[in-house]
Tab-separated table of C-alpha atoms and ligand atoms in Angstrom:
chain	number	residue	atom	x	y	z
A	190	MET	CA	-67.291	-39.139	62.298
A	191	ALA	CA	-67.333	-41.731	59.496
A	192	VAL	CA	-69.783	-43.754	57.435
A	193	VAL	CA	-69.142	-47.510	57.609
A	194	VAL	CA	-70.669	-50.682	56.229
A	195	ILE	CA	-71.567	-53.567	58.587
A	196	LYS	CA	-70.188	-56.295	56.324
A	197	ASP	CA	-72.273	-59.163	57.705
A	198	GLN	CA	-75.479	-57.173	57.240
A	199	CYS	CA	-74.855	-56.017	53.639
A	200	ASN	CA	-76.764	-58.195	51.130
A	201	GLY	CA	-74.946	-56.767	48.092
A	202	CYS	CA	-78.106	-55.235	46.577
A	203	GLU	CA	-76.100	-52.193	45.332
A	204	ALA	CA	-78.952	-49.771	46.207
A	205	CYS	CA	-76.393	-47.503	47.880
A	206	LEU	CA	-74.289	-47.086	44.725
A	207	ALA	CA	-76.895	-44.985	42.934
A	208	SER	CA	-77.617	-42.941	46.066
A	209	CYS	CA	-74.040	-41.675	46.379
A	210	PRO	CA	-73.425	-38.372	44.546
A	211	TYR	CA	-69.653	-38.671	45.004
A	212	GLU	CA	-68.921	-42.190	43.671
A	213	ALA	CA	-67.665	-43.006	47.142
A	214	ILE	CA	-69.119	-46.529	47.285
A	215	GLU	CA	-67.649	-49.563	45.556
A	216	MET	CA	-68.571	-53.227	45.655
A	217	VAL	CA	-65.733	-55.371	46.974
A	218	ASP	CA	-66.332	-59.138	47.134
A	219	GLY	CA	-70.082	-58.531	46.827
A	220	VAL	CA	-70.138	-56.136	49.781
A	221	ALA	CA	-70.398	-52.338	49.737
A	222	TRP	CA	-67.205	-50.479	50.645
A	223	ILE	CA	-66.896	-46.738	51.353
A	224	ASN	CA	-63.820	-45.107	49.847
A	225	GLU	CA	-62.002	-41.838	50.605
A	226	LYS	CA	-64.307	-39.737	48.398
A	227	CYS	CA	-67.028	-39.986	51.096
A	228	THR	CA	-68.158	-36.535	52.313
A	229	ILE	CA	-70.435	-38.009	55.024
A	230	CYS	CA	-73.539	-36.678	53.249
A	231	LEU	CA	-75.358	-39.745	54.698
A	232	ALA	CA	-77.460	-40.332	51.528
A	233	CYS	CA	-76.438	-44.014	51.473
A	234	ILE	CA	-77.735	-44.608	55.005
A	235	GLU	CA	-81.234	-43.630	53.856
A	236	ALA	CA	-80.915	-45.731	50.699
A	237	CYS	CA	-79.816	-48.987	52.336
A	238	PRO	CA	-82.838	-51.287	52.686
A	239	VAL	CA	-81.182	-53.551	55.273
A	240	GLU	CA	-79.637	-50.856	57.514
A	241	ALA	CA	-76.136	-52.135	56.822
A	242	ILE	CA	-74.669	-48.621	56.516
A	243	ILE	CA	-74.244	-46.615	59.685
A	244	GLN	CA	-72.689	-43.405	60.864
A	245	GLU	CA	-69.904	-44.034	63.324
A	246	GLU	CA	-69.122	-41.327	65.861
A	247	SER	CA	-65.500	-40.281	66.189
A	248	LYS	CA	-63.761	-41.972	69.072
A	249	VAL	CA	-61.196	-39.190	69.399
A	250	GLU	CA	-61.340	-37.940	72.962
A	251	LEU	CA	-60.609	-34.271	73.352
A	252	PRO	CA	-58.587	-33.490	76.453
A	253	ASP	CA	-60.094	-31.301	79.153
A	254	LEU	CA	-58.505	-27.991	78.410
A	255	ASP	CA	-57.274	-25.787	81.207
A	256	LYS	CA	-57.385	-22.487	79.326
A	257	ASN	CA	-55.902	-20.659	82.304
A	258	SER	CA	-52.633	-22.532	81.955
A	259	TYR	CA	-52.093	-20.823	78.556
A	260	SER	CA	-51.245	-17.148	78.527
A	261	GLY	CA	-49.608	-14.619	76.230
A	262	ILE	CA	-49.963	-13.441	72.664
A	263	TRP	CA	-47.091	-14.450	70.415
A	264	ILE	CA	-46.201	-13.198	66.992
A	265	PHE	CA	-43.632	-14.892	64.776
A	266	ALA	CA	-41.251	-12.215	63.495
A	267	GLU	CA	-40.001	-13.622	60.208
A	268	GLN	CA	-36.701	-12.479	58.747
A	269	ARG	CA	-34.892	-12.872	55.465
A	270	ASN	CA	-31.144	-12.500	55.220
A	271	GLY	CA	-31.051	-11.056	58.746
A	272	LYS	CA	-33.667	-8.366	58.075
A	273	VAL	CA	-37.003	-8.539	59.903
A	274	SER	CA	-39.913	-8.500	57.438
A	275	SER	CA	-42.527	-5.739	57.581
A	276	VAL	CA	-45.200	-8.388	58.226
A	277	ALA	CA	-43.740	-8.701	61.762
A	278	MET	CA	-44.641	-5.058	62.470
A	279	GLU	CA	-48.161	-5.676	61.154
A	280	LEU	CA	-48.489	-8.686	63.475
A	281	LEU	CA	-47.202	-6.601	66.380
A	282	GLY	CA	-49.872	-3.994	65.547
A	283	ALA	CA	-52.603	-6.666	65.519
A	284	GLY	CA	-51.170	-8.410	68.590
A	285	ARG	CA	-51.095	-5.146	70.549
A	286	LYS	CA	-54.826	-4.603	69.931
A	287	LEU	CA	-55.610	-8.157	71.070
A	288	ALA	CA	-53.352	-7.792	74.122
A	289	GLY	CA	-55.230	-4.592	74.987
A	290	LYS	CA	-58.415	-6.674	75.174
A	291	THR	CA	-57.084	-9.734	76.990
A	292	GLY	CA	-54.524	-7.983	79.205
A	293	GLU	CA	-51.869	-10.514	78.182
A	294	LYS	CA	-48.196	-9.969	77.418
A	295	LEU	CA	-47.208	-9.486	73.755
A	296	THR	CA	-44.194	-11.578	72.756
A	297	ALA	CA	-42.269	-11.571	69.464
A	298	VAL	CA	-40.410	-14.763	68.540
A	299	LEU	CA	-37.396	-14.286	66.287
A	300	LEU	CA	-35.299	-17.146	64.889
A	301	GLY	CA	-32.014	-16.216	63.235
A	302	HIS	CA	-28.310	-15.648	63.715
A	303	GLY	CA	-26.444	-12.496	64.722
A	304	MET	CA	-29.641	-10.454	64.988
A	305	GLU	CA	-29.502	-9.069	68.567
A	306	GLU	CA	-30.064	-5.502	67.429
A	307	ALA	CA	-33.104	-6.464	65.339
A	308	ALA	CA	-34.426	-8.417	68.340
A	309	ARG	CA	-34.111	-5.326	70.550
A	310	ASP	CA	-35.805	-3.225	67.878
A	311	LEU	CA	-38.920	-5.417	68.043
A	312	VAL	CA	-39.475	-3.976	71.533
A	313	HIS	CA	-39.718	-0.515	69.947
A	314	PHE	CA	-42.561	-1.836	67.793
A	315	GLY	CA	-44.579	-2.852	70.836
A	316	ALA	CA	-43.285	-6.260	71.982
A	317	ASP	CA	-43.284	-6.610	75.791
A	318	GLU	CA	-40.899	-9.514	75.401
A	319	VAL	CA	-38.756	-10.948	72.618
A	320	LEU	CA	-37.676	-14.596	72.517
A	321	TYR	CA	-34.710	-14.573	70.169
A	322	VAL	CA	-33.241	-17.976	69.310
A	323	ASP	CA	-29.760	-17.477	67.869
A	324	ASP	CA	-28.188	-20.332	65.935
A	325	PRO	CA	-26.330	-20.582	62.596
A	326	ALA	CA	-28.847	-23.253	61.536
A	327	LEU	CA	-31.628	-20.669	61.835
A	328	ALA	CA	-29.929	-17.923	59.791
A	329	GLN	CA	-31.883	-18.928	56.673
A	330	PHE	CA	-35.431	-20.255	56.659
A	331	ASN	CA	-35.720	-24.021	56.682
A	332	ASP	CA	-39.126	-25.389	57.618
A	333	GLY	CA	-37.919	-28.458	59.586
A	334	PRO	CA	-35.688	-26.661	62.130
A	335	TYR	CA	-38.031	-23.664	62.319
A	336	ALA	CA	-41.025	-25.917	63.090
A	337	SER	CA	-39.035	-27.836	65.722
A	338	VAL	CA	-37.798	-24.740	67.499
A	339	LEU	CA	-41.103	-22.855	67.488
A	340	GLY	CA	-42.974	-26.031	68.520
A	341	ASP	CA	-40.614	-26.563	71.459
A	342	LEU	CA	-40.952	-22.939	72.568
A	343	ILE	CA	-44.760	-23.185	72.458
A	344	GLU	CA	-44.755	-26.394	74.491
A	345	GLU	CA	-42.469	-24.811	77.061
A	346	HIS	CA	-44.129	-21.389	77.428
A	347	LYS	CA	-47.780	-22.216	76.554
A	348	PRO	CA	-48.984	-19.017	74.864
A	349	SER	CA	-52.728	-18.705	74.304
A	350	ILE	CA	-52.409	-17.169	70.815
A	351	VAL	CA	-49.722	-17.583	68.120
A	352	LEU	CA	-49.842	-15.394	64.995
A	353	ALA	CA	-47.643	-15.568	61.906
A	354	GLY	CA	-47.673	-13.978	58.461
A	355	ALA	CA	-49.533	-15.784	55.663
A	356	THR	CA	-46.336	-15.467	53.645
A	357	PHE	CA	-44.511	-18.282	51.852
A	358	MET	CA	-42.623	-18.857	55.116
A	359	GLY	CA	-45.675	-18.897	57.402
A	360	ARG	CA	-47.689	-21.004	54.975
A	361	SER	CA	-44.876	-23.477	54.711
A	362	PHE	CA	-44.016	-24.210	58.355
A	363	ILE	CA	-46.802	-22.892	60.624
A	364	PRO	CA	-49.126	-25.831	59.695
A	365	MET	CA	-46.302	-28.167	60.812
A	366	VAL	CA	-46.125	-26.354	64.155
A	367	ALA	CA	-49.911	-26.478	64.648
A	368	SER	CA	-49.910	-30.199	63.942
A	369	ARG	CA	-46.970	-30.749	66.277
A	370	VAL	CA	-48.668	-28.948	69.220
A	371	ASN	CA	-52.006	-30.582	68.378
A	372	THR	CA	-54.084	-27.494	67.745
A	373	GLY	CA	-56.034	-25.922	64.884
A	374	LEU	CA	-54.830	-23.258	62.483
A	375	THR	CA	-56.818	-20.624	60.626
A	376	ALA	CA	-54.914	-19.629	57.517
A	377	ASP	CA	-55.004	-16.285	55.707
A	378	CYS	CA	-56.933	-14.226	58.282
A	379	THR	CA	-57.922	-10.698	57.367
A	380	ALA	CA	-59.386	-9.701	60.771
A	381	LEU	CA	-58.798	-10.769	64.366
A	382	ASP	CA	-60.717	-9.987	67.537
A	383	ILE	CA	-61.466	-11.373	70.984
A	384	ASP	CA	-64.880	-12.785	71.886
A	385	PRO	CA	-65.886	-10.640	74.881
A	386	GLU	CA	-67.766	-13.544	76.512
A	387	THR	CA	-65.445	-16.507	76.085
A	388	GLY	CA	-62.125	-14.745	75.528
A	389	ASP	CA	-61.576	-16.939	72.426
A	390	LEU	CA	-59.774	-15.514	69.397
A	391	LEU	CA	-62.178	-14.645	66.568
A	392	GLN	CA	-60.320	-15.411	63.341
A	393	THR	CA	-61.965	-14.019	60.227
A	394	ARG	CA	-60.975	-15.005	56.704
A	395	PRO	CA	-62.560	-15.087	53.248
A	396	ALA	CA	-64.109	-18.425	52.319
A	397	PHE	CA	-65.723	-19.972	49.250
A	398	GLY	CA	-63.648	-17.949	46.803
A	399	GLY	CA	-64.134	-14.758	48.810
A	400	ASN	CA	-67.940	-14.884	48.643
A	401	ILE	CA	-68.359	-15.008	52.425
A	402	MET	CA	-66.278	-14.015	55.413
A	403	ALA	CA	-66.019	-16.876	57.904
A	404	THR	CA	-65.184	-16.277	61.562
A	405	ILE	CA	-63.457	-19.311	62.992
A	406	ILE	CA	-62.816	-20.119	66.657
A	407	CYS	CA	-60.632	-22.739	68.309
A	408	PRO	CA	-62.425	-23.202	71.653
A	409	ARG	CA	-61.101	-26.628	72.679
A	410	HIS	CA	-57.412	-26.451	71.934
A	411	ARG	CA	-54.569	-24.120	72.771
A	412	PRO	CA	-52.747	-22.204	71.514
A	413	GLN	CA	-55.086	-20.586	69.025
A	414	MET	CA	-53.023	-20.273	65.846
A	415	ALA	CA	-53.598	-18.079	62.814
A	416	THR	CA	-51.680	-16.827	59.821
A	417	VAL	CA	-52.500	-13.267	58.799
A	418	ARG	CA	-52.394	-11.824	55.299
A	419	HIS	CA	-49.631	-9.373	54.557
A	420	LYS	CA	-50.593	-5.698	54.146
A	421	VAL	CA	-54.045	-6.128	55.689
A	422	MET	CA	-53.333	-5.073	59.295
A	423	ALA	CA	-51.816	-1.701	60.197
A	424	ALA	CA	-48.161	-1.893	61.236
A	425	ALA	CA	-47.305	-0.969	64.826
A	426	PRO	CA	-45.738	2.500	65.042
A	427	LYS	CA	-42.141	2.717	66.246
A	428	ASP	CA	-41.785	3.997	69.811
A	429	THR	CA	-38.205	3.981	71.075
A	430	GLY	CA	-39.565	4.684	74.570
A	431	HIS	CA	-41.401	1.349	74.761
A	432	LYS	CA	-39.766	-1.035	77.220
A	433	GLY	CA	-39.544	-4.808	77.019
A	434	GLU	CA	-37.284	-7.756	77.795
A	435	VAL	CA	-35.145	-9.555	75.226
A	436	HIS	CA	-34.271	-13.189	76.009
A	437	VAL	CA	-31.508	-14.530	73.806
A	438	ILE	CA	-31.533	-18.328	73.616
A	439	ARG	CA	-28.234	-19.774	72.413
A	440	GLY	CA	-26.934	-23.305	72.145
A	441	LEU	CA	-30.624	-24.103	71.716
A	442	ASP	CA	-30.764	-25.112	75.416
A	443	GLY	CA	-31.972	-28.606	74.620
A	444	ILE	CA	-34.339	-27.441	71.864
A	445	ARG	CA	-34.593	-30.263	69.379
A	446	MET	CA	-33.418	-29.494	65.839
A	447	ASP	CA	-34.934	-31.342	62.950
A	448	ASP	CA	-32.191	-31.011	60.354
A	449	ARG	CA	-33.115	-33.462	57.631
A	450	THR	CA	-32.625	-30.681	55.087
A	451	LYS	CA	-29.891	-28.065	54.855
A	452	VAL	CA	-29.863	-24.739	53.046
A	453	LEU	CA	-26.794	-25.040	50.802
A	454	GLU	CA	-27.027	-21.733	48.989
A	455	VAL	CA	-29.368	-18.762	48.892
A	456	VAL	CA	-29.829	-17.567	45.317
A	457	GLU	CA	-30.880	-13.950	44.944
A	458	GLU	CA	-33.652	-13.787	42.423
A	459	ILE	CA	-33.996	-10.977	39.937
A	460	ILE	CA	-37.167	-9.102	40.805
A	461	ASP	CA	-39.759	-9.995	38.219
A	462	THR	CA	-40.879	-7.213	35.944
A	463	VAL	CA	-44.364	-8.721	35.703
A	464	ASN	CA	-46.508	-8.391	38.785
A	465	LEU	CA	-48.537	-11.602	38.760
A	466	ALA	CA	-50.864	-10.373	41.497
A	467	GLU	CA	-51.972	-7.453	39.283
A	468	ALA	CA	-52.136	-9.226	35.884
A	469	ASP	CA	-55.532	-9.528	34.181
A	470	ILE	CA	-54.464	-12.600	32.206
A	471	ILE	CA	-52.132	-15.320	33.472
A	472	VAL	CA	-50.915	-18.328	31.515
A	473	SER	CA	-49.412	-20.898	33.886
A	474	GLY	CA	-47.368	-23.993	33.165
A	475	GLY	CA	-46.795	-27.118	35.231
A	476	ARG	CA	-44.907	-30.356	35.158
A	477	GLY	CA	-46.798	-31.307	31.992
A	478	LEU	CA	-44.440	-28.972	30.104
A	479	GLY	CA	-41.782	-31.637	30.484
A	480	GLY	CA	-38.859	-29.250	30.992
A	481	PRO	CA	-37.761	-25.592	31.027
A	482	GLU	CA	-37.994	-25.382	27.230
A	483	GLY	CA	-41.746	-26.092	27.592
A	484	PHE	CA	-42.187	-22.591	28.994
A	485	LYS	CA	-41.401	-21.197	25.537
A	486	ILE	CA	-44.941	-21.882	24.297
A	487	ILE	CA	-46.390	-20.610	27.611
A	488	GLU	CA	-44.492	-17.335	27.043
A	489	GLU	CA	-45.729	-17.187	23.443
A	490	LEU	CA	-49.339	-17.541	24.559
A	491	ALA	CA	-48.871	-15.014	27.373
A	492	LEU	CA	-47.320	-12.588	24.855
A	493	ALA	CA	-50.175	-13.075	22.393
A	494	LEU	CA	-52.703	-12.324	25.154
A	495	ASP	CA	-50.695	-9.520	26.860
A	496	GLY	CA	-50.641	-11.700	29.949
A	497	ALA	CA	-48.140	-12.803	32.577
A	498	VAL	CA	-46.513	-16.204	33.058
A	499	GLY	CA	-47.313	-18.277	36.136
A	500	ALA	CA	-46.182	-21.725	37.221
A	501	SER	CA	-46.940	-24.614	39.539
A	502	ARG	CA	-44.589	-25.400	42.378
A	503	SER	CA	-43.432	-28.579	40.643
A	504	ALA	CA	-42.193	-26.519	37.698
A	505	VAL	CA	-40.482	-24.069	40.072
A	506	ASP	CA	-38.979	-26.823	42.235
A	507	SER	CA	-37.632	-28.485	39.083
A	508	GLY	CA	-35.723	-25.269	38.348
A	509	TRP	CA	-37.629	-24.586	35.104
A	510	ILE	CA	-38.747	-21.086	36.119
A	511	PRO	CA	-37.980	-18.757	39.081
A	512	TYR	CA	-40.039	-18.842	42.273
A	513	SER	CA	-41.450	-15.364	41.587
A	514	HIS	CA	-43.789	-17.049	39.045
A	515	GLN	CA	-45.193	-19.633	41.470
A	516	VAL	CA	-48.929	-19.566	42.027
A	517	GLY	CA	-50.481	-21.310	45.014
A	518	GLN	CA	-50.432	-21.819	48.728
A	519	THR	CA	-46.706	-21.162	49.050
A	520	GLY	CA	-46.549	-18.868	46.041
A	521	LYS	CA	-48.681	-15.957	44.913
A	522	THR	CA	-52.437	-15.659	45.299
A	523	VAL	CA	-53.862	-14.346	42.037
A	524	GLN	CA	-57.315	-13.360	40.842
A	525	PRO	CA	-57.029	-12.473	37.126
A	526	LYS	CA	-59.900	-12.169	34.673
A	527	LEU	CA	-58.491	-15.167	32.802
A	528	TYR	CA	-56.247	-17.947	34.159
A	529	ILE	CA	-55.011	-20.592	31.728
A	530	ALA	CA	-53.552	-23.667	33.460
A	531	CYS	CA	-51.420	-25.752	31.088
A	532	GLY	CA	-50.159	-29.184	32.154
A	533	ILE	CA	-51.130	-28.508	35.773
A	534	SER	CA	-52.968	-31.287	37.604
A	535	GLY	CA	-54.857	-29.033	40.033
A	536	ALA	CA	-53.508	-29.998	43.465
A	537	VAL	CA	-55.278	-28.180	46.316
A	538	GLN	CA	-52.158	-26.167	47.037
A	539	HIS	CA	-52.192	-24.794	43.482
A	540	LEU	CA	-55.951	-24.169	43.505
A	541	ALA	CA	-55.559	-22.192	46.749
A	542	GLY	CA	-53.730	-19.514	44.788
A	543	MET	CA	-55.895	-19.215	41.664
A	544	GLN	CA	-59.394	-20.612	42.065
A	545	ALA	CA	-60.900	-17.157	42.623
A	546	SER	CA	-59.969	-16.210	39.007
A	547	ASP	CA	-62.966	-15.004	36.966
A	548	VAL	CA	-62.503	-17.507	34.111
A	549	ILE	CA	-60.305	-20.589	34.326
A	550	VAL	CA	-59.234	-22.519	31.239
A	551	ALA	CA	-57.508	-25.857	31.838
A	552	ILE	CA	-55.454	-27.704	29.231
A	553	ASN	CA	-54.558	-31.212	30.315
A	554	LYS	CA	-54.274	-34.568	28.585
A	555	ASP	CA	-55.829	-36.352	31.568
A	556	ALA	CA	-59.609	-35.900	31.480
A	557	ASP	CA	-59.793	-36.818	35.181
A	558	ALA	CA	-57.274	-34.186	36.331
A	559	PRO	CA	-58.750	-32.268	39.311
A	560	ILE	CA	-58.033	-28.934	37.595
A	561	PHE	CA	-61.139	-29.591	35.476
A	562	ASP	CA	-63.278	-29.446	38.663
A	563	VAL	CA	-62.586	-25.708	38.957
A	564	ALA	CA	-62.242	-24.936	35.232
A	565	THR	CA	-64.798	-22.788	33.421
A	566	TYR	CA	-63.575	-24.331	30.144
A	567	GLY	CA	-61.601	-27.550	29.860
A	568	LEU	CA	-59.494	-28.679	26.909
A	569	VAL	CA	-58.512	-32.333	27.102
A	570	GLY	CA	-55.469	-32.976	24.945
A	571	ASP	CA	-51.778	-32.431	24.384
A	572	LEU	CA	-50.800	-28.887	25.303
A	573	PHE	CA	-48.038	-28.942	22.689
A	574	GLN	CA	-50.713	-29.252	20.003
A	575	ILE	CA	-53.397	-27.054	21.591
A	576	ILE	CA	-51.359	-24.006	22.659
A	577	PRO	CA	-49.752	-23.265	19.253
A	578	GLU	CA	-53.255	-23.435	17.731
A	579	ILE	CA	-54.532	-20.871	20.250
A	580	VAL	CA	-51.505	-18.613	19.659
A	581	ARG	CA	-52.068	-18.800	15.883
A	582	SER	CA	-55.732	-17.996	16.216
A	583	VAL	CA	-55.200	-15.115	18.715
A	584	ASN	CA	-52.497	-13.593	16.513
A	585	ALA	CA	-54.671	-14.027	13.400
A	586	SER	CA	-57.631	-12.312	15.075
A	587	ARG	CA	-55.331	-9.441	16.041
A	588	GLY	CA	-54.026	-9.206	12.502
A	589	GLN	CA	-50.475	-10.225	13.455
B	821	FAD	C1	-46.960	-27.448	51.851
B	821	FAD	C2	-47.116	-27.521	50.356
B	821	FAD	C3	-47.248	-26.344	49.650
B	821	FAD	C4	-47.408	-26.371	48.262
B	821	FAD	N1	-47.557	-25.193	47.589
B	821	FAD	C5	-47.781	-25.223	46.279
B	821	FAD	C6	-47.997	-24.006	45.542
B	821	FAD	O1	-47.928	-22.892	46.066
B	821	FAD	N2	-48.260	-24.100	44.230
B	821	FAD	C7	-48.327	-25.296	43.568
B	821	FAD	O2	-48.560	-25.311	42.354
B	821	FAD	N3	-48.108	-26.454	44.229
B	821	FAD	C8	-47.824	-26.440	45.553
B	821	FAD	N4	-47.569	-27.600	46.193
B	821	FAD	C9	-47.364	-28.834	45.386
B	821	FAD	C10	-48.659	-29.493	44.949
B	821	FAD	O3	-49.094	-30.394	45.947
B	821	FAD	C11	-48.441	-30.290	43.656
B	821	FAD	O4	-47.414	-31.217	43.855
B	821	FAD	C12	-48.104	-29.410	42.452
B	821	FAD	O5	-49.009	-28.346	42.320
B	821	FAD	C13	-48.159	-30.272	41.198
B	821	FAD	O6	-47.676	-29.519	40.126
B	821	FAD	P1	-48.129	-29.861	38.639
B	821	FAD	O7	-49.609	-29.805	38.561
B	821	FAD	O8	-47.339	-28.987	37.736
B	821	FAD	O9	-47.568	-31.336	38.448
B	821	FAD	P2	-48.321	-32.721	38.355
B	821	FAD	O10	-49.195	-32.934	39.514
B	821	FAD	O11	-47.271	-33.729	38.073
B	821	FAD	O12	-49.266	-32.573	37.084
B	821	FAD	C14	-48.816	-32.499	35.765
B	821	FAD	C15	-50.047	-32.523	34.868
B	821	FAD	O13	-49.658	-32.331	33.514
B	821	FAD	C16	-50.475	-33.134	32.685
B	821	FAD	N5	-49.746	-33.343	31.434
B	821	FAD	C17	-48.588	-34.042	31.252
B	821	FAD	N6	-48.182	-33.936	29.960
B	821	FAD	C18	-49.110	-33.180	29.329
B	821	FAD	C19	-49.267	-32.711	27.973
B	821	FAD	N7	-48.344	-32.991	27.011
B	821	FAD	N8	-50.352	-31.974	27.671
B	821	FAD	C20	-51.296	-31.688	28.609
B	821	FAD	N9	-51.189	-32.078	29.905
B	821	FAD	C21	-50.116	-32.808	30.260
B	821	FAD	C22	-50.688	-34.399	33.484
B	821	FAD	O14	-51.862	-35.072	33.074
B	821	FAD	C23	-50.811	-33.847	34.928
B	821	FAD	O15	-52.166	-33.592	35.252
B	821	FAD	C24	-47.417	-27.602	47.570
B	821	FAD	C25	-47.288	-28.791	48.286
B	821	FAD	C26	-47.140	-28.750	49.647
B	821	FAD	C27	-47.020	-30.052	50.399
């Protein structure tokens, strides 16, 4: 669905400009033009005196879905350094409950190298079947090859449900898989169930900063894909008597590998002493710090406030601070009493990890930075001038 202007009909009266609450209409060559800020609120259609603005229905045709040709509940068993993560057992626990309702087979998909024993062990945690793809290129996580391999497996086997952990790994490559197999994805689910009437997967997750719980369905596409928050679902108990088949796929049997990136080295990170997820105050720095030395004033402010240090992905990717400090979609989700974002633009992926904070203070020299849209208090200016002032004043008020 889109809102469009019939150019020949527009008389350039500009009545629509004032009607738009989102500044989504511009005048181009004397004719109204709808830009990407449009939310399809339709206010401009009412305002146009010459009916030159119309709502255009989407021309995307949805295919007739043969739900019966999709069967099986899959869980993605993620591993790090050859060790299956505990989130896989939680997914097996959730998958088993769903399989009990639909009567489908529960399959664990494991991608790695030299992990036959771990693959067999997944059967003891309730998998009826394990698809284990063994290849040196899959030993360490790399979103391109992982998305290719899982996408190919889904296209070949057609499961009706695919679940993965809402971990940095799942958040990074599962959206690529969903896009590849042309289906929807519900991220960060905290509850899953089966609709007794339609058999559709009911995917429940917090929405609007946790103020409501939304139950999302995917009735017209298959598979139904969801990522599930870690430590929310009960892990499947180990039962060495449980029987299942393990299929080892080697040589990738024609599975296409997307290998534009290679993992050159895996650097073990020192476990952070500060637990960001539990901190009441977080001071985060982004690319606006200009370099690793910029984190010195972030640390000073965090110290003055007894807070922890967070970071945007750009700062982490630039090597200025370890990944354990990253806040956002592929980092940590935090909800402190006070979050101070310094030199962070406010990309959606960063907001996803911190916008539920009680009070957000943004310091940015660009008054139009999107971080100000979620900020409780905004300070427009140079962080290198503002932060030392705050540190001085906090220390003075504490008598230091
Ligand atoms: C799949 C995916 C997952 C992602 N996951 C995450 C994630 O978990 N977390 C995350 O943060 N990002 C994530 N990103 C990246 C995200 O899209 C942004 O690229 C990133 O958040 C930008 O980081 P930044 O705000 O530090 O940098 P920029 O966007 O470059 O912003 C820097 C800001 O600093 C300001 N600035 C510059 N100098 C100063 C100064 N002296 N004083 C004050 N302000 C100054 C600028 O005005 C600008 O607004 C992800 C992206 C993808 C595609």
